[in-house]
Short mmCIF file of C-alpha atoms and ligand atoms in Angstrom, two decimals:
data_model
loop_
_atom_site.label_atom_id
_atom_site.label_comp_id
_atom_site.label_asym_id
_atom_site.label_seq_id
_atom_site.Cartn_x
_atom_site.Cartn_y
_atom_site.Cartn_z
CA MET A 490 -31.89 13.98 11.06
CA PRO A 491 -31.63 15.02 14.72
CA VAL A 492 -30.69 18.68 15.19
CA SER A 493 -27.40 19.19 16.97
CA THR A 494 -27.24 20.82 20.36
CA ASN A 495 -23.46 21.04 20.11
CA PRO A 496 -21.87 24.31 18.98
CA ASP A 497 -20.39 24.86 15.53
CA VAL A 498 -16.62 25.01 16.05
CA MET A 499 -15.62 24.41 12.43
CA GLU A 500 -14.47 27.93 11.64
CA LYS A 501 -12.34 28.10 14.76
CA LEU A 502 -10.87 24.69 14.00
CA VAL A 503 -9.96 25.59 10.42
CA SER A 504 -8.06 28.58 11.74
CA LEU A 505 -6.36 26.63 14.54
CA CYS A 506 -5.42 23.85 12.12
CA LYS A 507 -3.71 26.28 9.79
CA ARG A 508 -2.03 28.37 12.50
CA ARG A 509 -0.62 25.36 14.33
CA GLY A 510 0.20 23.15 11.36
CA PHE A 511 -2.49 20.49 11.36
CA VAL A 512 -4.07 21.10 7.94
CA PHE A 513 -3.26 23.49 5.07
CA GLN A 514 -5.19 24.12 1.90
CA SER A 515 -3.59 22.26 -1.02
CA SER A 516 -1.54 24.50 -3.37
CA GLU A 517 -2.52 27.49 -1.26
CA ILE A 518 -0.07 29.89 -2.95
CA TYR A 519 -1.91 29.27 -6.22
CA GLY A 520 -5.26 30.02 -4.66
CA GLY A 521 -5.91 26.46 -3.48
CA THR A 522 -7.29 23.31 -5.11
CA GLY A 523 -11.00 22.72 -4.54
CA SER A 524 -11.57 20.49 -1.53
CA VAL A 525 -8.09 19.03 -1.38
CA TRP A 526 -6.09 19.47 1.81
CA ASP A 527 -2.53 18.89 2.99
CA TYR A 528 -1.67 17.63 6.45
CA GLY A 529 1.01 19.63 8.24
CA PRO A 530 3.49 18.44 10.90
CA LEU A 531 0.89 17.99 13.66
CA GLY A 532 -1.93 16.79 11.40
CA VAL A 533 0.16 14.01 9.91
CA GLU A 534 0.96 12.74 13.42
CA LEU A 535 -2.69 12.84 14.48
CA LYS A 536 -3.84 10.96 11.37
CA LYS A 537 -0.99 8.47 11.66
CA ASN A 538 -1.87 7.76 15.30
CA LEU A 539 -5.49 7.23 14.25
CA LYS A 540 -4.53 4.84 11.42
CA ASP A 541 -2.14 2.98 13.73
CA ARG A 542 -4.94 2.42 16.24
CA TRP A 543 -7.18 1.07 13.48
CA TRP A 544 -4.44 -1.19 12.09
CA HIS A 545 -3.67 -2.49 15.54
CA ALA A 546 -7.31 -3.22 16.42
CA MET A 547 -8.23 -4.68 13.03
CA VAL A 548 -5.07 -6.50 11.93
CA ARG A 549 -2.31 -6.95 14.50
CA ALA A 550 -4.42 -7.78 17.55
CA ARG A 551 -6.39 -10.46 15.68
CA ASP A 552 -5.54 -13.76 14.06
CA ASP A 553 -8.53 -13.75 11.69
CA ILE A 554 -7.76 -10.59 9.69
CA GLN A 555 -4.88 -10.04 7.23
CA GLY A 556 -3.65 -6.67 5.99
CA ILE A 557 -2.87 -5.70 2.40
CA ASP A 558 -1.84 -2.59 0.49
CA ALA A 559 -3.32 -2.76 -3.01
CA ALA A 560 -2.49 -0.33 -5.83
CA ILE A 561 -4.63 2.72 -6.50
CA LEU A 562 -4.72 2.01 -10.27
CA MET A 563 -6.64 -1.15 -11.15
CA HIS A 564 -7.84 -2.86 -14.33
CA PRO A 565 -10.71 -0.76 -15.73
CA ARG A 566 -13.01 -3.80 -15.81
CA VAL A 567 -12.90 -3.78 -11.99
CA TRP A 568 -15.06 -0.67 -11.98
CA GLU A 569 -17.53 -2.15 -14.44
CA ALA A 570 -17.87 -5.23 -12.24
CA SER A 571 -18.21 -3.14 -9.07
CA GLY A 572 -20.98 -1.10 -10.64
CA HIS A 573 -19.11 2.21 -10.35
CA VAL A 574 -18.93 2.92 -14.10
CA ALA A 575 -22.68 2.59 -14.46
CA GLY A 576 -23.92 3.60 -11.07
CA PHE A 577 -21.44 5.76 -9.17
CA THR A 578 -23.32 8.89 -9.94
CA ASP A 579 -25.01 11.67 -8.07
CA PRO A 580 -27.98 13.49 -9.62
CA MET A 581 -26.92 17.12 -10.02
CA VAL A 582 -28.53 20.37 -11.11
CA ASP A 583 -26.81 23.44 -12.59
CA CYS A 584 -27.85 27.07 -12.28
CA ARG A 585 -27.74 28.75 -15.70
CA ASN A 586 -27.38 32.16 -14.06
CA CYS A 587 -24.59 31.78 -11.48
CA LYS A 588 -23.12 28.55 -12.95
CA LYS A 589 -23.07 26.85 -9.55
CA ARG A 590 -23.80 23.14 -9.30
CA PHE A 591 -25.80 21.42 -6.54
CA ARG A 592 -26.84 17.93 -5.58
CA ALA A 593 -30.44 17.48 -6.73
CA ASP A 594 -31.42 16.49 -3.17
CA ASP A 595 -29.90 19.66 -1.66
CA PRO A 596 -32.46 20.72 0.97
CA LYS A 597 -31.69 24.40 0.20
CA ILE A 598 -33.29 24.08 -3.28
CA LYS A 599 -36.87 25.35 -3.25
CA GLY A 600 -39.21 23.83 -5.84
CA THR A 601 -38.50 21.18 -8.46
CA PRO A 602 -35.33 21.74 -10.54
CA GLY A 603 -36.15 22.14 -14.25
CA THR A 604 -39.42 23.98 -13.53
CA PRO A 605 -39.92 27.80 -13.51
CA ASP A 606 -40.64 27.99 -9.78
CA ALA A 607 -37.39 26.29 -8.70
CA GLN A 608 -35.08 28.73 -6.96
CA CYS A 609 -31.27 28.65 -6.97
CA PRO A 610 -29.96 28.49 -3.37
CA ALA A 611 -26.87 30.54 -4.31
CA CYS A 612 -28.03 33.45 -6.49
CA GLY A 613 -31.74 33.27 -5.62
CA MET A 614 -32.89 33.38 -9.28
CA LYS A 615 -36.03 31.48 -10.17
CA GLY A 616 -36.33 29.16 -13.15
CA THR A 617 -32.58 28.92 -13.80
CA LEU A 618 -31.99 25.46 -12.37
CA SER A 619 -31.56 22.64 -14.88
CA GLU A 620 -33.19 19.25 -14.56
CA ALA A 621 -31.25 16.73 -12.50
CA ARG A 622 -28.48 14.99 -14.47
CA LEU A 623 -26.26 12.10 -13.49
CA PHE A 624 -22.61 12.83 -12.89
CA ASN A 625 -19.91 10.17 -12.53
CA LEU A 626 -17.74 10.70 -9.48
CA MET A 627 -14.70 8.73 -10.66
CA PHE A 628 -11.51 10.51 -11.75
CA LYS A 629 -10.32 9.26 -15.13
CA THR A 630 -6.80 9.20 -16.44
CA PHE A 631 -4.81 7.37 -19.13
CA MET A 632 -2.36 4.54 -18.79
CA GLY A 633 0.55 4.21 -21.23
CA PRO A 634 1.69 6.56 -23.98
CA VAL A 635 -1.56 6.90 -25.93
CA GLU A 636 -4.46 8.95 -24.65
CA ASP A 637 -7.38 7.09 -26.20
CA THR A 638 -10.48 5.37 -24.88
CA ALA A 639 -8.69 2.03 -24.79
CA SER A 640 -6.20 3.36 -22.23
CA VAL A 641 -8.64 4.91 -19.76
CA VAL A 642 -8.05 3.98 -16.13
CA TYR A 643 -9.65 5.32 -12.97
CA LEU A 644 -8.32 6.53 -9.66
CA ARG A 645 -10.05 4.16 -7.24
CA PRO A 646 -13.11 5.69 -5.57
CA GLU A 647 -12.87 3.18 -2.68
CA THR A 648 -10.24 0.77 -1.45
CA ALA A 649 -12.56 -2.24 -1.14
CA GLN A 650 -12.13 -3.54 -4.70
CA GLY A 651 -8.43 -4.16 -4.11
CA ILE A 652 -9.51 -6.54 -1.36
CA TYR A 653 -12.12 -8.39 -3.42
CA VAL A 654 -9.82 -9.08 -6.34
CA ASN A 655 -7.16 -10.37 -3.93
CA PHE A 656 -9.54 -12.52 -1.91
CA LEU A 657 -8.12 -15.87 -3.04
CA ASN A 658 -4.49 -14.65 -3.14
CA VAL A 659 -4.70 -13.70 0.52
CA GLN A 660 -6.75 -16.71 1.59
CA GLN A 661 -4.43 -19.20 -0.09
CA SER A 662 -1.14 -17.54 0.86
CA THR A 663 -2.11 -17.24 4.54
CA ARG A 664 -4.20 -20.46 4.75
CA GLN A 665 -6.99 -18.51 6.48
CA LYS A 666 -10.31 -20.30 6.89
CA VAL A 667 -13.70 -18.64 6.47
CA PRO A 668 -14.74 -16.65 8.49
CA PHE A 669 -11.79 -14.29 8.10
CA GLY A 670 -11.17 -10.74 6.98
CA ILE A 671 -8.84 -8.59 4.85
CA ALA A 672 -8.06 -5.00 5.83
CA GLN A 673 -6.36 -2.08 4.18
CA ILE A 674 -5.75 1.63 4.57
CA GLY A 675 -5.33 3.75 1.48
CA LYS A 676 -6.20 6.74 -0.63
CA ALA A 677 -9.47 7.00 -2.51
CA PHE A 678 -10.60 9.69 -4.95
CA ARG A 679 -14.06 11.02 -5.74
CA ASN A 680 -14.88 13.99 -7.88
CA GLU A 681 -17.42 15.16 -5.32
CA ILE A 682 -19.74 17.82 -6.65
CA THR A 683 -20.62 19.52 -3.46
CA PRO A 684 -17.54 19.03 -1.37
CA GLY A 685 -16.81 21.20 1.61
CA ASN A 686 -16.87 21.45 5.36
CA PHE A 687 -13.09 21.32 5.57
CA VAL A 688 -11.83 17.71 5.50
CA PHE A 689 -15.34 16.27 5.96
CA ARG A 690 -15.93 15.78 2.24
CA THR A 691 -12.86 16.02 0.04
CA ARG A 692 -11.88 14.83 -3.42
CA GLU A 693 -8.85 12.90 -2.21
CA PHE A 694 -9.14 11.08 1.09
CA GLU A 695 -8.05 8.00 2.99
CA GLN A 696 -10.22 5.03 3.86
CA MET A 697 -9.70 2.25 6.37
CA GLU A 698 -11.69 -0.70 5.10
CA MET A 699 -12.14 -4.30 6.16
CA GLN A 700 -14.10 -7.00 4.37
CA PHE A 701 -15.02 -10.02 6.47
CA PHE A 702 -15.82 -13.19 4.51
CA VAL A 703 -18.42 -15.51 6.03
CA ASP A 704 -20.16 -18.74 5.06
CA PRO A 705 -23.64 -17.95 3.60
CA GLN A 706 -24.93 -21.06 5.38
CA SER A 707 -23.68 -19.82 8.78
CA ASP A 708 -25.43 -17.30 11.03
CA HIS A 709 -24.03 -14.38 9.03
CA MET A 710 -26.32 -11.79 10.62
CA GLN A 711 -24.62 -12.55 13.90
CA TRP A 712 -21.32 -11.45 12.30
CA PHE A 713 -22.99 -8.28 11.08
CA GLU A 714 -24.14 -7.50 14.63
CA TYR A 715 -20.69 -8.38 15.95
CA TRP A 716 -18.97 -5.91 13.62
CA LYS A 717 -21.49 -3.16 14.34
CA ALA A 718 -20.76 -3.49 18.05
CA GLN A 719 -16.98 -3.78 17.58
CA ARG A 720 -16.77 -0.70 15.43
CA MET A 721 -18.87 1.45 17.76
CA GLU A 722 -16.69 0.34 20.67
CA TRP A 723 -13.59 1.34 18.67
CA HIS A 724 -14.95 4.87 18.20
CA HIS A 725 -15.66 5.09 21.94
CA GLY A 726 -12.06 4.00 22.57
CA LEU A 727 -10.82 7.01 20.58
CA GLY A 728 -12.43 9.24 23.17
CA LEU A 729 -15.34 10.38 20.96
CA SER A 730 -18.19 11.23 23.35
CA PRO A 731 -20.73 8.37 23.33
CA GLU A 732 -23.61 10.87 23.26
CA ARG A 733 -22.24 12.32 20.01
CA LEU A 734 -22.29 8.89 18.32
CA HIS A 735 -25.18 6.84 17.09
CA PHE A 736 -26.22 4.27 14.50
CA HIS A 737 -28.29 5.23 11.53
CA ALA A 738 -30.02 2.31 9.81
CA HIS A 739 -30.27 2.61 6.02
CA THR A 740 -33.89 2.86 4.98
CA ALA A 741 -35.22 0.84 2.05
CA ASP A 742 -34.50 3.87 -0.21
CA GLU A 743 -30.91 4.22 0.95
CA LEU A 744 -30.09 0.51 0.86
CA ALA A 745 -28.14 -0.64 -2.22
CA HIS A 746 -30.14 -3.28 -4.11
CA TYR A 747 -27.68 -6.06 -3.24
CA ALA A 748 -27.19 -5.05 0.41
CA ARG A 749 -28.82 -7.18 3.07
CA ALA A 750 -28.40 -4.62 5.82
CA ALA A 751 -26.47 -1.40 6.34
CA PHE A 752 -25.84 0.90 9.26
CA ASP A 753 -23.84 4.09 9.41
CA ILE A 754 -22.04 5.21 12.51
CA GLN A 755 -22.80 8.91 12.72
CA PHE A 756 -20.98 11.56 14.73
CA ASP A 757 -22.47 14.88 15.78
CA PHE A 758 -20.21 17.52 14.21
CA GLY A 759 -22.24 20.28 15.89
CA GLY A 760 -23.96 23.30 14.35
CA THR A 761 -25.84 22.84 11.09
CA LEU A 762 -23.74 19.88 9.97
CA GLY A 763 -25.02 17.86 12.94
CA PHE A 764 -25.00 14.06 12.81
CA GLN A 765 -23.11 12.74 9.77
CA GLU A 766 -21.70 9.39 8.70
CA ILE A 767 -18.11 8.63 9.66
CA GLU A 768 -18.26 4.86 9.07
CA GLY A 769 -20.45 2.40 7.21
CA VAL A 770 -21.04 -1.20 8.31
CA HIS A 771 -22.57 -3.09 5.39
CA HIS A 772 -23.76 -6.62 4.77
CA ARG A 773 -23.03 -6.94 1.04
CA GLY A 774 -24.07 -10.56 0.52
CA ASP A 775 -22.08 -12.22 -2.31
CA PHE A 776 -22.55 -9.29 -4.70
CA ASP A 777 -18.92 -8.22 -5.08
CA LEU A 778 -17.22 -11.60 -5.39
CA SER A 779 -19.95 -12.89 -7.74
CA ARG A 780 -19.62 -9.86 -9.99
CA HIS A 781 -15.83 -10.22 -10.16
CA GLN A 782 -16.27 -13.91 -11.03
CA GLU A 783 -18.63 -12.95 -13.80
CA TYR A 784 -16.51 -10.10 -15.24
CA SER A 785 -13.10 -11.77 -14.90
CA GLY A 786 -14.22 -15.29 -15.77
CA LYS A 787 -12.15 -16.55 -12.80
CA LYS A 788 -13.65 -18.50 -9.92
CA LEU A 789 -13.57 -16.72 -6.56
CA GLU A 790 -14.89 -19.62 -4.53
CA TYR A 791 -13.69 -20.74 -1.17
CA PHE A 792 -13.04 -24.44 -0.74
CA ASP A 793 -14.32 -25.73 2.57
CA GLN A 794 -12.15 -28.83 2.82
CA PRO A 795 -13.72 -30.65 5.80
CA ASN A 796 -17.15 -30.50 4.17
CA ASN A 797 -15.86 -30.81 0.60
CA ARG A 798 -17.93 -27.79 -0.38
CA ARG A 799 -17.24 -24.76 -2.58
CA PHE A 800 -19.00 -21.47 -2.10
CA VAL A 801 -18.77 -17.73 -2.72
CA PRO A 802 -18.66 -16.14 0.74
CA TYR A 803 -20.85 -13.31 1.97
CA VAL A 804 -19.10 -10.08 2.90
CA ILE A 805 -19.57 -7.90 5.96
CA GLU A 806 -17.76 -4.62 5.32
CA THR A 807 -16.61 -1.92 7.71
CA SER A 808 -15.53 1.28 5.97
CA VAL A 809 -14.32 4.34 7.84
CA GLY A 810 -12.75 7.57 6.60
CA ALA A 811 -9.44 8.53 8.23
CA ASP A 812 -9.85 12.22 7.41
CA ARG A 813 -13.46 12.42 8.48
CA THR A 814 -12.70 10.63 11.74
CA ALA A 815 -9.69 12.90 12.35
CA LEU A 816 -12.08 15.85 11.92
CA ALA A 817 -14.52 14.23 14.37
CA LEU A 818 -11.67 13.88 16.86
CA LEU A 819 -10.77 17.57 16.53
CA VAL A 820 -14.39 18.72 16.82
CA ASN A 821 -14.93 16.46 19.82
CA ALA A 822 -11.72 17.62 21.51
CA TYR A 823 -12.03 21.39 20.97
CA ARG A 824 -12.96 23.44 24.00
CA GLU A 825 -12.45 26.96 25.31
CA GLU A 826 -12.44 27.40 29.05
CA GLU A 827 -11.63 29.61 32.00
CA VAL A 828 -8.55 28.76 34.03
CA PRO A 829 -9.08 29.03 37.81
CA GLY A 830 -7.03 31.87 39.27
CA GLU A 831 -6.01 33.24 35.86
CA SER A 832 -7.49 36.13 33.92
CA GLU A 833 -6.78 34.59 30.49
CA GLY A 834 -8.82 31.61 29.35
CA ARG A 835 -7.42 28.80 27.25
CA THR A 836 -8.21 26.76 24.16
CA VAL A 837 -7.66 23.05 24.65
CA LEU A 838 -7.74 20.03 22.36
CA GLY A 839 -8.71 17.32 24.82
CA LEU A 840 -7.41 14.55 22.52
CA HIS A 841 -6.93 11.04 23.84
CA PRO A 842 -3.20 10.96 24.78
CA SER A 843 -2.53 8.10 22.35
CA LEU A 844 -3.79 10.31 19.49
CA ALA A 845 -2.12 13.57 20.52
CA PRO A 846 0.58 14.59 17.99
CA ILE A 847 3.01 15.68 20.71
CA LYS A 848 3.04 13.69 23.96
CA ALA A 849 5.07 16.09 26.12
CA GLY A 850 6.28 19.67 26.13
CA VAL A 851 9.63 20.21 27.90
CA PHE A 852 10.29 23.66 29.34
CA PRO A 853 13.30 25.08 31.17
CA LEU A 854 11.76 27.60 33.58
CA VAL A 855 14.47 30.17 32.77
CA LYS A 856 17.33 30.23 30.27
CA LYS A 857 20.12 29.98 32.87
CA ASP A 858 21.51 28.05 35.85
CA GLY A 859 21.82 24.77 33.94
CA MET A 860 18.06 24.50 33.29
CA PRO A 861 18.25 24.65 29.44
CA GLU A 862 20.92 21.93 29.40
CA MET A 863 18.91 19.68 31.69
CA ALA A 864 15.73 20.25 29.64
CA GLU A 865 17.60 19.38 26.45
CA ARG A 866 18.93 16.17 28.01
CA ILE A 867 15.44 15.13 29.14
CA ALA A 868 13.89 15.99 25.76
CA ALA A 869 16.55 14.01 23.89
CA GLU A 870 15.99 11.02 26.17
CA LEU A 871 12.18 11.13 25.78
CA ARG A 872 12.30 11.69 22.02
CA ARG A 873 13.54 8.11 21.61
CA ARG A 874 10.16 6.94 22.90
CA PHE A 875 7.59 9.51 21.72
CA PRO A 876 7.33 12.98 20.10
CA VAL A 877 8.26 15.86 22.41
CA PHE A 878 8.53 19.59 21.92
CA LEU A 879 11.22 21.63 23.65
CA ASP A 880 10.12 25.21 24.23
CA ASP A 881 12.27 27.77 26.04
CA SER A 882 10.65 30.98 24.85
CA GLY A 883 8.10 33.18 26.58
CA ALA A 884 6.42 33.07 29.96
CA ILE A 885 5.71 29.58 31.27
CA GLY A 886 1.94 30.24 31.11
CA ARG A 887 2.22 31.03 27.40
CA ARG A 888 4.15 27.85 26.80
CA TYR A 889 1.44 25.82 28.55
CA ARG A 890 -1.23 27.51 26.40
CA ARG A 891 0.62 26.69 23.20
CA GLN A 892 0.71 22.99 24.11
CA ASP A 893 -2.90 22.92 25.41
CA GLU A 894 -4.07 24.26 22.07
CA VAL A 895 -2.56 21.33 20.16
CA GLY A 896 -3.61 18.69 22.68
CA THR A 897 -0.25 17.85 24.30
CA PRO A 898 -1.25 15.83 27.38
CA PHE A 899 1.85 16.52 29.55
CA CYS A 900 4.18 19.44 30.14
CA ILE A 901 7.46 18.93 31.95
CA THR A 902 9.12 21.89 33.62
CA VAL A 903 12.75 22.00 34.68
CA ASP A 904 13.06 24.50 37.55
CA GLY A 905 15.54 25.55 40.21
CA GLN A 906 14.87 22.47 42.31
CA SER A 907 15.41 20.20 39.27
CA THR A 908 19.08 21.11 38.96
CA GLN A 909 19.51 20.40 42.70
CA ASP A 910 17.69 17.07 43.14
CA GLY A 911 17.03 15.84 39.57
CA THR A 912 13.21 16.03 39.81
CA VAL A 913 10.90 17.84 37.39
CA THR A 914 7.22 18.84 37.52
CA ILE A 915 4.75 17.17 35.16
CA ARG A 916 1.53 19.04 34.51
CA ASP A 917 -1.59 17.26 33.30
CA ARG A 918 -3.37 19.06 30.43
CA ASP A 919 -6.89 18.30 31.70
CA THR A 920 -6.65 18.43 35.51
CA LEU A 921 -3.91 21.11 35.55
CA GLN A 922 -2.43 19.17 38.50
CA GLN A 923 1.34 19.10 38.80
CA GLU A 924 3.37 16.24 40.16
CA ARG A 925 7.06 16.15 40.97
CA VAL A 926 8.74 13.15 39.39
CA ALA A 927 12.38 12.01 39.46
CA GLY A 928 14.05 12.55 36.06
CA PRO A 929 14.73 8.87 35.24
CA PHE A 930 11.04 7.96 35.76
CA VAL A 931 9.55 10.66 33.52
CA GLY A 932 9.45 8.47 30.39
CA ASP A 933 7.68 5.58 32.13
CA TYR A 934 5.30 8.00 33.89
CA ILE A 935 4.16 9.36 30.53
CA MET A 936 4.14 6.03 28.68
CA GLU A 937 1.84 4.57 31.34
CA ARG A 938 -0.61 7.43 30.87
CA ILE A 939 -0.56 7.53 27.06
CA GLY A 940 -2.34 4.17 27.07
CA ASN A 941 -3.57 2.56 23.90
P1 LIG B 597 -21.32 10.16 1.90
O1 LIG B 597 -22.75 9.71 1.89
O2 LIG B 597 -20.96 11.07 3.04
O3 LIG B 597 -20.80 10.63 0.57
P2 LIG B 597 -20.66 7.45 1.42
O4 LIG B 597 -21.85 6.74 1.98
O5 LIG B 597 -20.50 7.64 -0.02
O6 LIG B 597 -20.47 8.85 2.19
P3 LIG B 597 -18.85 5.30 1.77
O7 LIG B 597 -18.72 5.07 0.32
O8 LIG B 597 -19.63 4.34 2.60
O9 LIG B 597 -19.36 6.79 2.01
O10 LIG B 597 -17.39 5.49 2.35
C1 LIG B 597 -17.04 5.08 3.66
C2 LIG B 597 -16.42 6.22 4.46
O11 LIG B 597 -15.42 6.90 3.68
C3 LIG B 597 -17.40 7.29 4.86
O12 LIG B 597 -18.07 6.92 6.05
C4 LIG B 597 -16.49 8.48 5.09
O13 LIG B 597 -15.89 8.43 6.38
C5 LIG B 597 -15.40 8.28 4.06
N1 LIG B 597 -15.65 9.13 2.89
C6 LIG B 597 -16.43 8.87 1.82
N2 LIG B 597 -16.41 9.88 0.94
C7 LIG B 597 -15.58 10.82 1.46
C8 LIG B 597 -15.13 12.11 1.03
N3 LIG B 597 -15.50 12.62 -0.14
N4 LIG B 597 -14.29 12.80 1.83
C9 LIG B 597 -13.86 12.30 3.01
N5 LIG B 597 -14.25 11.10 3.46
C10 LIG B 597 -15.09 10.35 2.71
#
């Protein structure tokens, strides 16, 4: 794992996210819920913008991918077929002294767990670590009025299975021909044992997954390469620095037994976290559809009419976490810098304008001479097209800082000249340049620069 040369900004981000309403700890007034987070007013906009970009690129801008929204609760047999009941486990060790639990492969553990020389990374005691045991990561609950083993259902640990079981429903209702894909965005739940690092690893999170169905007799590896390239390009388009992104090929040990090839897209989160997976691109062969055929007893074959052939397609999967990518965006965007000619520095989130929660701040320079009224009129007009924030309190420099810190790309100031000739100044978050623009053109000026 390459060591990161980028600074660790996580602590500063956690504090900024709480102070400015991006992310709050779940049930905070009760002391919080372990590794579950709530998105506040700005966070929900950021994540929504991110999901919209994914949906646009993967579904709306293409004619070979269909979207769905499958239920979180599925038939329990689904998870037997998928292999999650038997295999969705992490080997864990417990410390008998401090009662903490660790992944068996935690690099901080010295020695072999279960032997007297093994040392607990938390309390430092020797010989207190248990042998590794398997731990199922799926959340269980009960369906219906009776809580017995017959009514056990699971909260889905990934969204993909909702796509597999609907493969023929979607194909037949849309008359898609292989190769084609199915995409969905939705919540997934994993009872992670060593969660942490803010929203990097949580117990409830959102995935954006797409399964692309291809003919096993076609050049399917070419599709795998195509999706690898497409997905990396998408991350570049979000404004993530290319030098902070790379592919990590799964080694023979990491590769699932049925997988033909797998690459992770990793992002450098800085500090000790360093490069970590944000998306997986997997060639899954016909494993999933074949297993569902076997467990459900229903055929999941595609009928290739021109060639009068039936086959179970291969699947190329792209699976990206919305929360983890939102965190990557924040880490990538965070910077502290000097401002030329000013004694006070500033904190900036250099988010891509299309992802920024607020697109423009609107400020009356002073609270008199018709400026507040004009600012309100402009804000109301712009609000029909994108989110704006009207701020009339404090020195203008302070108001700029408040918007810089949440990534607002443009700030519009209504000054003395504005009430005379109808123009306003628009300041660019990154260049700090100001331009004077006539009131009626402000909306178009910003829309053009938000891009997509
Ligand atoms: P990891 O090895 O980090 O646990 P994984 O290989 O299990 O991840 P996948 O099952 O391939 O992850 O899930 C695809 C994507 O879903 C990941 O790249 C990540 O962005 C996201 N994801 C998975 N687990 C979590 C989690 N607990 N919290 C937040 N995001 C997650």
